[in-house]
Amino acid sequence: MSDQKDSSVKPAQDSAANGEALRVIGVPRRRVDGRAKVTGQTRFADDIFLPRMAHCKLLRSPHPHARIRKIDASRALAHPGVYLVLTGKDLPIQYGILPVSQDEQALCVDRVRHVGDPVAAVIAREELTAFEALDLLDVDYEILPTISDPEEALVTPEPRIHEYGEEGNIHKLVALEFGNVEEGFAEADEIFEDTFFYQGNTHLPIEQHAAVAIKDPDGKLTIWSSTQTPHYVHRALAKVLEMPAAHIRVIATPNGGGFGGKSDPFNHEIAVAKAALLLDRPVKICLTREEVFYCHRGRHPVLMKFKTGVKKDGTITGMHLQTLIDGGAYGSYGVASTYYAGALQTTTYHIPRYRYEGCRTFTNKPPCGPKRGHGTPQPRFGQEVQLDKIAEKLQIDPAVLRLRILESPNAVTANFLRLGTVNLAECIQRVVRVSDWKEKFRKLPDGRGVGHACSAYLTGAGLPIYWNKMPHSGVQLKFDRGGGVAIFCGATEIGQGSDDVLAAIVAEVLGIEPFDVRLFTGDTDLGPVDLGSYSSRVTLMAGNAALQAAERGKALLAEAVALKLEVPKERLRFAGKRVFDFAAPEKGVSFAEAICLAEARFGTIGTVGSYTPPKSPALYKGGGVGPSPTYSYSAAVVEVEVDPTTGWVIVPRVWIAHDIGRALNPTLVRGQVEGSVYMGLGEALMEEQEFRRLPKRLSHALVHKFPSMLEYKSPTSLDMPEVITELIEEPDPRGPFGAKEVGQGPLLPIMPAVANAVYDAVGVRIDEVPITPEKILKALAAKKAGREPRFGPDHFPHVNWPEALRVPPPWEGGDGNAVNDIPHRSKPRAEKEKVFTP
Amino acid sequence: MMRLPLFEFRAPKTVEEATRILDGEGPKAMPLAGGTDLLPNMKRRQQVPKTLMSLRHIQELNRVELSDSSSRLGACLTLSEIAADPRFRNGLTALAQAASFVATPQIRNMATLGGNLCLDTRCNYYDQNYEWRKSIGFCLKKDGDTCWVAPGSSKCLAVSSTDTAPALMALGARVRLVSHSGEREVPLTELYQNDGIHYIKREPNELLTQVLLGSLHGWKSTYWKLRRRGSFDFPVLSVAAAARISQNGVVEDASIVVGSTACLPLVAMEASKSLVGRPLNQESIAEAASLAARIAKPLDNTDFDMTWRKRVTAEFVTYALRDLRGDDMRGQRLLLTRHPSNV
Amino acid sequence: MAIIPIESQKTAQIRFTLNGEEVDVAFAPYKTLLEVLREDLGHTGTKHGCELGECGACAVLLDGKPVLSCLVLALECDGRQVLTVEGLGEDAKLHPLQDAFADLGAAQCGYCTPGILVTAKALLDGNPHPSRDQIREALSGNLCRCTGYLQIFEAVEAAMVKIAERGEEAKQIPQRLA
């Protein structure tokens, strides 16, 4: 691909398939839930107050690793105002988000594995009473040795934090080889080996987790919860409470931010559900901010070693990535995260031979899970910074280098990910142009610099969390004689605008206004299953389901109206709340009349739509993580200023181009891009989920250094730079109206772009995230002393990697299967999890 | 949701009534001004007074008298009022700047001068919730017997985190302390001591009612604060500098105070003296900065790596001194503090 | 820690002006203004993210000034004026800030929005034409995890223009009647 290629991507046509102009899609609009949010009327979980409601507080372990010998609740139960105390024996059944790691208990039964692990629940009339009663619970612990990081976990097989996993305290080992990577290195002109470290961080949604459970008048269980995944919570509750799922209703209240932190079923949800059933009164819990840090499920700390072979012109001949991942105390999404850490490297630049080895260990800290980008920002950081080093060595401009080696649209990568539209070239060219990259790169005065990086992200995980053949998203539409349309869908509004996407798509198809549409989302009783708001799946999957349901409804209405107007139904248009003959527009009926006509002809009108992603060609074990209907692409240029005397670093400006397919609502899209950039900057510069181990001879404590919003640093309005957003819109046929994702992709290039900019500014490499003044100053001191001008990890420990699963890539005749049949370490699928049957 | 513990509430209307209450209740009663530090500490059960005594209704604590020869500032002036009052300039600029950088706009609307001067010392191990502190085994400052910053230390090493105190110390301020048995005036430089627990020489039955300043005619002052973000965060290092400079640019008198590097703000005596009789040029500034940095001994009790905080202290002092010299430091201030700062 | 069962507590009572209307409310005396607004007065529009003054979500206007309701004792509010997000509109219409926030993407998850709205209102009440820097500083005590703040600044600026236009219209009316 010539690097002089001009962008030939036309802006998205403002038209639907039939050539009619789009009226809702692509128009910057007030989001459908905007008015409720600005008037404070949106009902979040903690805003729910019910008569006779009791309050729950959880007693959490003060020890990072201990056996529970005994719990005496008698003093707590005797405290005035206390209704109930629950302990592990009341809820012993294990659960977890992934079928392969059902390792959690709502309240720990015989072991606690991190400070903050819940041990008991007190339910009382007032929240303060419940809190006071926590101190009246007498728990007898037997302290166990703790493991604080993966290197320690590797050499400390006993005591095991969990009785399952690979061995000792290694939770998961992954080894995949796509093509012979040694041959690839042999072909290379240069080999680069770099080690990087990405510190853990957390979501920090402004809204703390909260849930209210009630035994409703009929005697069934209803629970409102701030969750991104009501369907998975539903399954977990049915399992742990041993109740039919049909008698449980989970309502995901709008989340005050999620970012992946509210995607697991949680202890507190199960505890209040159980308490509500036992007490026959509503029970509420709202976690304190500190407890949110203990729920965590945030970004895994990852140590990475990249070995990459390139030709003189920058073409990659082979890549070998090893990761050491700190999983925390439980599995959560961790197995998926381990695979994700190796999956997307091949989606941006062509990598003909690729080997990935990943190791996740348990440690006695709050469990890590999915945070915006889920396992991919860490290796993307390493990949993009290494590419910057490669570009420098080969004396090629980093943007030019990337343009030379891009993957192609619709390609199937070495690890069998099928790409959709790929407009990364346009993104790079656009961002190079608007940032004046060529005038700035390596040309700014000392202390100022620009850095470039790119990334890709999934538009929805191609496979569900639990293996099944059912749709990933379903939408039901009700057509009302009054002209209103109601959407029923399990999709969850976490601020990203999923409600708006659904309303816009339906309104566009039917020729009505989003205001004419009512939404019933996130409710397992009311709407068909949508798997949840994670992996950027909702726009594409729920959107396609809504599109299908709307088209089906439109067809019924068209048939009835065509009969009435005596006009071929192909000539009918739906616009302006009318259905009319496009050849003679005055000849038509109102939308409401159209529904009545259809109802008279067919009976009650209701339609469904569903979406299942296409089958992925990645058939090997582990190939379930990475596939997606299509991928978004982003390119960023970041400008930094570094004070070489203090290492102080600020980011005055960010330019970002995002290949979005189509912006369904440009106002919301811009918000997602800027929000992603903001969060990327937070991670790049200041966010750290860090732990403190006290001197062992004095204390066994292993605690979160600062579980507060004051000390966990997130950028304020004063810390946010200018962001110039460019959208590249080539509709991708796989998405509704061509839309791809935007909620996670734009975050990924930011951290490496900052690191690359720091190098441009002061000539030091910070091969670690976050990039802080202390590290910059240390690297500058090293530079001054003639040592390597770098701050970062200097070794990758020895891991007993298993024999790699060998999967020949497509161009070597591979069919997506592994050629060496390695007996599974874990049990066969049928036993791994029970596919849920109601 | 975190909730306050139970307390009894009193709302005296005069200083006299207030001191009588303090006298009667002893250390179990605490005065409540803005509450922006006390209430969070109560929710975390770091401080659990039996009685909260609101100062809101005591009119005289809100009075301001400013003149060329002297000033009296009521202890219940809010930090917003100080930051916004155009009279706090020239000599008093450091105070206005210090007040304007505290926390956030909403907190500044509530927080008071007296409260900030009496601000509890802070530490990574102390400013934590009850359960967290219980899980590490409590610390020397509250309910425990180990200082986790330096386990060998017999003294608490919590760090002074007030912004207004370094500024006012550089300006030679005094405070009035009133109790039921009388009143006394103490130079601010003598109010604090180098102990994380007993950091302030105010008896529990004394009320800090006023800040008094002498003539600042001919003085210039400035306050610089180092912290990770542009708002919310307490200082990890601060410098207050004040000087009286003659017509021909020679320093006649100077005062440099380094904050947040010990249990109390530290007067950089040698550094201050080194400037007297000299112009503020590159050599004198560098020498003063080096002398001031020597007294700073940051510990691992706050944000940022402690060796880094030590490393940047001298450079940081030069910013304040260059500011006094009249250099245009707006760019540096914006870079460091993110505040365009119209003060 | 001595534990006094809160069951034995008497309630306190205050009378104050909430969103322009006088209210009487009885509550457990340990409660903050935040808790009384949400739990005893049913005004759940004001949110909480930390209860320690570290996020700004609970901001309300107390006698016209933005404060953190999680750090204000309800006992201290007797006789005072409180404005929350529920009281922003006038004559059954949304405040220009609310319209602008809804239209321009300044509210995504909406959780930090009430605190930012009242703080922005106080800013515009005191300074009808703030610069971008002044807006940034005024909102520096409100954390948002969704927007990255930029659309929030733009919404405040758009509201500022709208309010000025309304002011111009209002001024012209007497002339038209003459």
Short mmCIF file of C-alpha atoms in Angstrom, two decimals, chain B:
data_model
loop_
_atom_site.label_atom_id
_atom_site.label_comp_id
_atom_site.label_asym_id
_atom_site.label_seq_id
_atom_site.Cartn_x
_atom_site.Cartn_y
_atom_site.Cartn_z
CA MET B 1 -23.15 4.73 51.92
CA MET B 2 -20.81 5.88 54.65
CA ARG B 3 -22.56 7.49 57.59
CA LEU B 4 -21.57 9.67 60.50
CA PRO B 5 -21.52 8.19 63.97
CA LEU B 6 -23.88 9.58 66.57
CA PHE B 7 -23.00 12.88 68.19
CA GLU B 8 -24.52 15.58 70.32
CA PHE B 9 -24.85 18.97 68.74
CA ARG B 10 -24.37 22.42 70.18
CA ALA B 11 -24.60 25.77 68.40
CA PRO B 12 -23.28 28.60 70.58
CA LYS B 13 -23.85 32.22 69.54
CA THR B 14 -20.77 33.77 71.13
CA VAL B 15 -17.14 32.92 71.66
CA GLU B 16 -17.77 33.04 75.36
CA GLU B 17 -20.51 30.44 75.14
CA ALA B 18 -18.33 28.30 72.88
CA THR B 19 -15.37 28.28 75.22
CA ARG B 20 -17.61 27.43 78.13
CA ILE B 21 -18.85 24.37 76.25
CA LEU B 22 -15.33 23.31 75.31
CA ASP B 23 -14.24 23.70 78.87
CA GLY B 24 -17.12 21.63 80.17
CA GLU B 25 -16.88 18.84 77.59
CA GLY B 26 -13.10 18.63 77.34
CA PRO B 27 -11.47 16.74 74.45
CA LYS B 28 -14.73 14.92 73.73
CA ALA B 29 -16.08 18.07 72.12
CA MET B 30 -14.77 19.38 68.82
CA PRO B 31 -15.50 22.67 67.14
CA LEU B 32 -17.17 22.34 63.75
CA ALA B 33 -16.41 25.01 61.19
CA GLY B 34 -16.67 23.94 57.53
CA GLY B 35 -16.59 20.27 58.46
CA THR B 36 -14.78 19.39 55.25
CA ASP B 37 -12.03 17.55 57.10
CA LEU B 38 -13.76 16.65 60.35
CA LEU B 39 -16.82 15.00 58.82
CA PRO B 40 -14.88 12.68 56.49
CA ASN B 41 -12.66 11.76 59.44
CA MET B 42 -15.74 10.98 61.48
CA LYS B 43 -17.21 8.83 58.73
CA ARG B 44 -13.98 6.89 58.65
CA ARG B 45 -14.03 6.78 62.47
CA GLN B 46 -10.60 8.45 62.69
CA GLN B 47 -12.14 11.08 64.93
CA VAL B 48 -15.28 10.33 66.92
CA PRO B 49 -16.17 13.33 69.11
CA LYS B 50 -19.05 13.00 71.51
CA THR B 51 -20.12 16.57 70.85
CA LEU B 52 -19.94 18.68 67.72
CA MET B 53 -19.97 22.36 68.41
CA SER B 54 -20.94 24.43 65.40
CA LEU B 55 -19.18 27.77 65.04
CA ARG B 56 -21.51 28.99 62.34
CA HIS B 57 -23.59 31.25 64.49
CA ILE B 58 -20.71 33.17 66.10
CA GLN B 59 -20.75 36.43 64.14
CA GLU B 60 -17.41 37.79 65.30
CA LEU B 61 -15.56 34.84 63.78
CA ASN B 62 -16.49 36.12 60.33
CA ARG B 63 -15.12 39.63 60.67
CA VAL B 64 -12.36 40.97 58.44
CA GLU B 65 -10.37 44.08 59.14
CA LEU B 66 -7.69 44.90 56.63
CA SER B 67 -5.44 47.91 56.69
CA ASP B 68 -1.91 48.83 55.76
CA SER B 69 -0.69 48.65 59.30
CA SER B 70 -2.42 45.54 60.52
CA SER B 71 -5.07 42.97 59.69
CA ARG B 72 -7.44 40.80 61.67
CA LEU B 73 -9.05 37.86 59.99
CA GLY B 74 -11.88 35.98 61.65
CA ALA B 75 -11.21 32.25 61.85
CA CYS B 76 -14.49 31.37 60.15
CA LEU B 77 -13.76 33.26 56.95
CA THR B 78 -14.23 30.74 54.19
CA LEU B 79 -11.37 29.99 51.83
CA SER B 80 -13.57 31.16 48.92
CA GLU B 81 -14.09 34.51 50.59
CA ILE B 82 -10.37 34.95 51.01
CA ALA B 83 -9.58 33.84 47.46
CA ALA B 84 -12.18 36.15 45.95
CA ASP B 85 -11.53 39.22 48.08
CA PRO B 86 -9.51 41.70 45.99
CA ARG B 87 -7.96 43.15 49.12
CA PHE B 88 -5.80 40.04 49.64
CA ARG B 89 -3.05 41.14 47.31
CA ASN B 90 0.55 42.34 47.33
CA GLY B 91 1.83 41.22 50.69
CA LEU B 92 -1.19 38.99 51.20
CA THR B 93 -1.06 37.34 47.77
CA ALA B 94 0.40 34.16 49.22
CA LEU B 95 -2.61 33.75 51.47
CA ALA B 96 -5.08 34.33 48.65
CA GLN B 97 -3.23 31.86 46.45
CA ALA B 98 -2.98 29.27 49.20
CA ALA B 99 -6.69 29.57 49.89
CA SER B 100 -7.59 29.37 46.21
CA PHE B 101 -5.72 26.08 45.70
CA VAL B 102 -7.29 24.13 48.53
CA ALA B 103 -9.35 21.14 47.42
CA THR B 104 -12.26 22.16 45.19
CA PRO B 105 -14.59 25.14 44.73
CA GLN B 106 -17.39 23.52 46.69
CA ILE B 107 -15.10 22.64 49.58
CA ARG B 108 -13.64 26.13 49.57
CA ASN B 109 -17.15 27.51 49.98
CA MET B 110 -17.43 25.56 53.21
CA ALA B 111 -13.89 25.33 54.57
CA THR B 112 -12.56 28.02 56.88
CA LEU B 113 -9.25 29.70 57.56
CA GLY B 114 -9.21 28.46 61.14
CA GLY B 115 -10.09 24.97 60.06
CA ASN B 116 -7.29 24.90 57.52
CA LEU B 117 -4.79 26.19 60.07
CA CYS B 118 -5.82 23.46 62.50
CA LEU B 119 -6.00 20.82 59.75
CA ASP B 120 -5.26 17.31 60.96
CA THR B 121 -1.97 15.88 59.79
CA ARG B 122 -2.27 13.20 57.12
CA CYS B 123 -0.78 9.88 56.23
CA ASN B 124 -1.32 7.02 53.77
CA TYR B 125 -1.89 4.72 56.71
CA TYR B 126 -4.12 7.00 58.76
CA ASP B 127 -6.48 8.61 56.26
CA GLN B 128 -8.19 5.35 55.61
CA ASN B 129 -11.45 3.82 56.63
CA TYR B 130 -11.91 2.01 59.95
CA GLU B 131 -11.85 -1.51 58.46
CA TRP B 132 -8.71 -0.80 56.43
CA ARG B 133 -6.88 0.48 59.47
CA LYS B 134 -8.09 -2.50 61.48
CA SER B 135 -6.77 -4.87 58.83
CA ILE B 136 -3.26 -3.43 58.98
CA GLY B 137 -3.39 -3.37 62.75
CA PHE B 138 -4.01 0.33 63.38
CA CYS B 139 -1.26 2.90 63.50
CA LEU B 140 0.44 5.00 66.10
CA LYS B 141 -1.75 8.02 65.41
CA LYS B 142 -5.00 6.23 66.04
CA ASP B 143 -5.62 3.14 68.16
CA GLY B 144 -2.33 1.38 67.38
CA ASP B 145 1.29 1.36 68.44
CA THR B 146 3.23 1.10 65.19
CA CYS B 147 4.09 3.90 62.83
CA TRP B 148 3.78 2.14 59.47
CA VAL B 149 5.72 4.86 57.65
CA ALA B 150 8.78 3.97 59.69
CA PRO B 151 8.13 1.02 61.99
CA GLY B 152 11.15 1.90 64.08
CA SER B 153 9.84 5.37 64.85
CA SER B 154 8.46 6.11 68.28
CA LYS B 155 6.95 9.30 66.95
CA CYS B 156 4.05 9.71 64.58
CA LEU B 157 5.24 10.94 61.18
CA ALA B 158 1.95 12.15 59.70
CA VAL B 159 2.52 15.11 57.39
CA SER B 160 1.29 18.67 57.69
CA SER B 161 -1.15 19.25 54.84
CA THR B 162 -2.38 22.79 55.36
CA ASP B 163 -1.91 25.34 52.59
CA THR B 164 -2.73 28.50 54.51
CA ALA B 165 -0.30 27.86 57.35
CA PRO B 166 2.92 28.02 55.28
CA ALA B 167 1.63 31.16 53.58
CA LEU B 168 0.69 32.88 56.83
CA MET B 169 3.91 31.78 58.52
CA ALA B 170 5.89 33.44 55.76
CA LEU B 171 3.87 36.58 56.46
CA GLY B 172 4.64 36.55 60.15
CA ALA B 173 1.07 35.93 61.23
CA ARG B 174 -0.08 35.39 64.81
CA VAL B 175 -3.22 33.66 66.01
CA ARG B 176 -5.50 34.40 68.92
CA LEU B 177 -6.50 31.45 71.05
CA VAL B 178 -9.37 31.94 73.46
CA SER B 179 -10.40 29.69 76.31
CA HIS B 180 -12.73 30.00 79.22
CA SER B 181 -9.83 31.05 81.42
CA GLY B 182 -8.34 33.66 79.14
CA GLU B 183 -6.77 34.31 75.81
CA ARG B 184 -3.32 34.34 74.25
CA GLU B 185 -1.62 35.37 71.05
CA VAL B 186 0.86 32.97 69.50
CA PRO B 187 3.05 33.49 66.44
CA LEU B 188 1.99 30.92 63.91
CA THR B 189 5.59 29.76 63.68
CA GLU B 190 5.28 28.66 67.30
CA LEU B 191 1.86 27.06 67.06
CA TYR B 192 3.01 23.82 65.47
CA GLN B 193 5.40 21.11 66.53
CA ASN B 194 7.12 18.28 64.76
CA ASP B 195 4.87 15.46 65.90
CA GLY B 196 2.20 13.87 63.76
CA ILE B 197 -0.18 13.45 66.69
CA HIS B 198 0.54 16.53 68.78
CA TYR B 199 1.13 18.76 65.81
CA ILE B 200 -0.61 21.86 67.16
CA LYS B 201 -0.22 23.59 70.49
CA ARG B 202 -3.88 24.37 70.81
CA GLU B 203 -5.46 22.92 73.91
CA PRO B 204 -8.74 21.09 73.37
CA ASN B 205 -10.54 23.80 75.33
CA GLU B 206 -9.12 26.62 73.22
CA LEU B 207 -10.76 28.16 70.20
CA LEU B 208 -8.68 29.75 67.43
CA THR B 209 -10.65 32.93 66.83
CA GLN B 210 -8.48 35.25 64.78
CA VAL B 211 -5.45 35.52 62.58
CA LEU B 212 -3.47 38.69 63.09
CA LEU B 213 -1.03 40.25 60.71
CA GLY B 214 1.23 43.21 61.10
CA SER B 215 2.14 45.67 58.43
CA LEU B 216 3.01 44.09 55.12
CA HIS B 217 3.72 47.37 53.43
CA GLY B 218 6.34 46.86 50.72
CA TRP B 219 6.12 43.06 50.88
CA LYS B 220 5.44 40.69 48.04
CA SER B 221 4.45 37.09 48.60
CA THR B 222 3.63 33.99 46.67
CA TYR B 223 2.49 30.42 47.34
CA TRP B 224 3.26 27.38 45.22
CA LYS B 225 1.62 23.99 45.67
CA LEU B 226 2.69 20.66 44.20
CA ARG B 227 0.15 17.87 43.78
CA ARG B 228 -0.74 15.24 41.21
CA ARG B 229 -3.94 16.80 39.87
CA GLY B 230 -5.26 20.30 39.39
CA SER B 231 -7.77 20.01 42.22
CA PHE B 232 -8.89 17.82 45.14
CA ASP B 233 -5.41 16.75 46.16
CA PHE B 234 -3.59 17.84 49.30
CA PRO B 235 -0.11 19.30 48.81
CA VAL B 236 2.81 16.88 48.59
CA LEU B 237 5.13 19.86 48.73
CA SER B 238 4.50 23.55 49.05
CA VAL B 239 6.55 26.71 49.22
CA ALA B 240 5.48 30.07 50.60
CA ALA B 241 7.86 32.91 49.98
CA ALA B 242 7.60 36.53 51.05
CA ALA B 243 10.10 39.33 50.62
CA ARG B 244 10.46 43.04 51.04
CA ILE B 245 12.58 44.27 48.17
CA SER B 246 14.06 47.75 47.94
CA GLN B 247 13.68 50.09 44.99
CA ASN B 248 16.98 48.93 43.54
CA GLY B 249 16.04 45.27 43.75
CA VAL B 250 17.87 44.32 46.93
CA VAL B 251 16.14 42.01 49.37
CA GLU B 252 15.67 43.73 52.69
CA ASP B 253 13.82 40.92 54.40
CA ALA B 254 12.64 37.51 53.31
CA SER B 255 10.81 34.49 54.59
CA ILE B 256 10.62 31.09 52.97
CA VAL B 257 8.45 28.34 54.41
CA VAL B 258 8.41 24.79 53.08
CA GLY B 259 5.19 22.88 53.64
CA SER B 260 4.16 19.23 53.59
CA THR B 261 7.61 17.80 54.16
CA ALA B 262 7.30 17.27 57.91
CA CYS B 263 4.66 17.16 60.64
CA LEU B 264 4.64 20.93 60.51
CA PRO B 265 5.44 23.63 57.96
CA LEU B 266 9.18 24.33 58.16
CA VAL B 267 10.63 27.81 58.23
CA ALA B 268 13.69 27.79 55.98
CA MET B 269 15.69 30.09 58.23
CA GLU B 270 19.07 29.81 56.54
CA ALA B 271 17.58 30.07 53.08
CA SER B 272 15.63 33.16 54.06
CA LYS B 273 18.66 34.83 55.63
CA SER B 274 20.83 34.02 52.61
CA LEU B 275 18.73 36.34 50.47
CA VAL B 276 18.98 39.40 52.67
CA GLY B 277 21.18 42.12 51.21
CA ARG B 278 21.29 40.54 47.80
CA PRO B 279 19.27 40.91 44.63
CA LEU B 280 17.18 38.00 43.50
CA ASN B 281 19.44 36.70 40.77
CA GLN B 282 20.33 33.24 39.53
CA GLU B 283 23.02 32.67 42.17
CA SER B 284 21.09 33.90 45.18
CA ILE B 285 17.97 32.03 44.12
CA ALA B 286 19.89 28.80 43.52
CA GLU B 287 21.64 29.08 46.87
CA ALA B 288 18.44 29.80 48.77
CA ALA B 289 16.67 26.96 47.00
CA SER B 290 19.43 24.54 47.87
CA LEU B 291 19.38 25.60 51.51
CA ALA B 292 15.61 25.34 51.69
CA ALA B 293 15.61 21.92 50.06
CA ARG B 294 18.01 20.64 52.68
CA ILE B 295 15.43 20.90 55.44
CA ALA B 296 12.81 18.97 53.47
CA LYS B 297 12.78 15.31 54.46
CA PRO B 298 9.69 13.82 52.82
CA LEU B 299 8.57 10.38 53.89
CA ASP B 300 6.43 7.69 52.36
CA ASN B 301 3.24 9.07 53.83
CA THR B 302 1.66 10.80 50.87
CA ASP B 303 1.27 10.67 47.08
CA PHE B 304 4.35 10.56 44.86
CA ASP B 305 7.57 8.72 45.47
CA MET B 306 9.41 10.30 48.37
CA THR B 307 12.80 10.43 46.67
CA TRP B 308 11.22 12.25 43.77
CA ARG B 309 9.61 14.77 46.08
CA LYS B 310 13.01 15.39 47.66
CA ARG B 311 14.68 15.68 44.25
CA VAL B 312 12.31 18.35 42.98
CA THR B 313 12.19 20.52 46.11
CA ALA B 314 15.04 22.86 45.18
CA GLU B 315 13.67 23.45 41.69
CA PHE B 316 10.25 24.07 43.18
CA VAL B 317 11.62 26.70 45.56
CA THR B 318 13.17 28.53 42.61
CA TYR B 319 9.71 28.90 41.05
CA ALA B 320 8.53 30.80 44.11
CA LEU B 321 11.61 32.99 44.23
CA ARG B 322 11.48 33.79 40.54
CA ASP B 323 7.84 34.68 41.05
CA LEU B 324 8.88 37.14 43.75
CA ARG B 325 11.48 38.58 41.45
CA GLY B 326 8.68 39.46 39.07
CA ASP B 327 9.30 36.85 36.39
CA ASP B 328 6.26 35.89 34.38
CA MET B 329 5.64 32.49 35.95
CA ARG B 330 2.16 31.99 34.56
CA GLY B 331 3.26 29.34 32.08
CA GLN B 332 5.12 27.38 34.76
CA ARG B 333 2.22 27.74 37.15
CA LEU B 334 -0.23 26.50 34.54
CA LEU B 335 2.01 23.56 33.72
CA LEU B 336 2.34 22.56 37.33
CA THR B 337 -0.96 23.43 38.90
CA ARG B 338 -3.34 23.38 35.92
CA HIS B 339 -4.92 26.50 37.38
CA PRO B 340 -4.86 29.50 35.11
CA SER B 341 -5.16 31.24 38.49
CA ASN B 342 -6.41 34.73 38.32
CA VAL B 343 -5.11 35.34 41.82
#
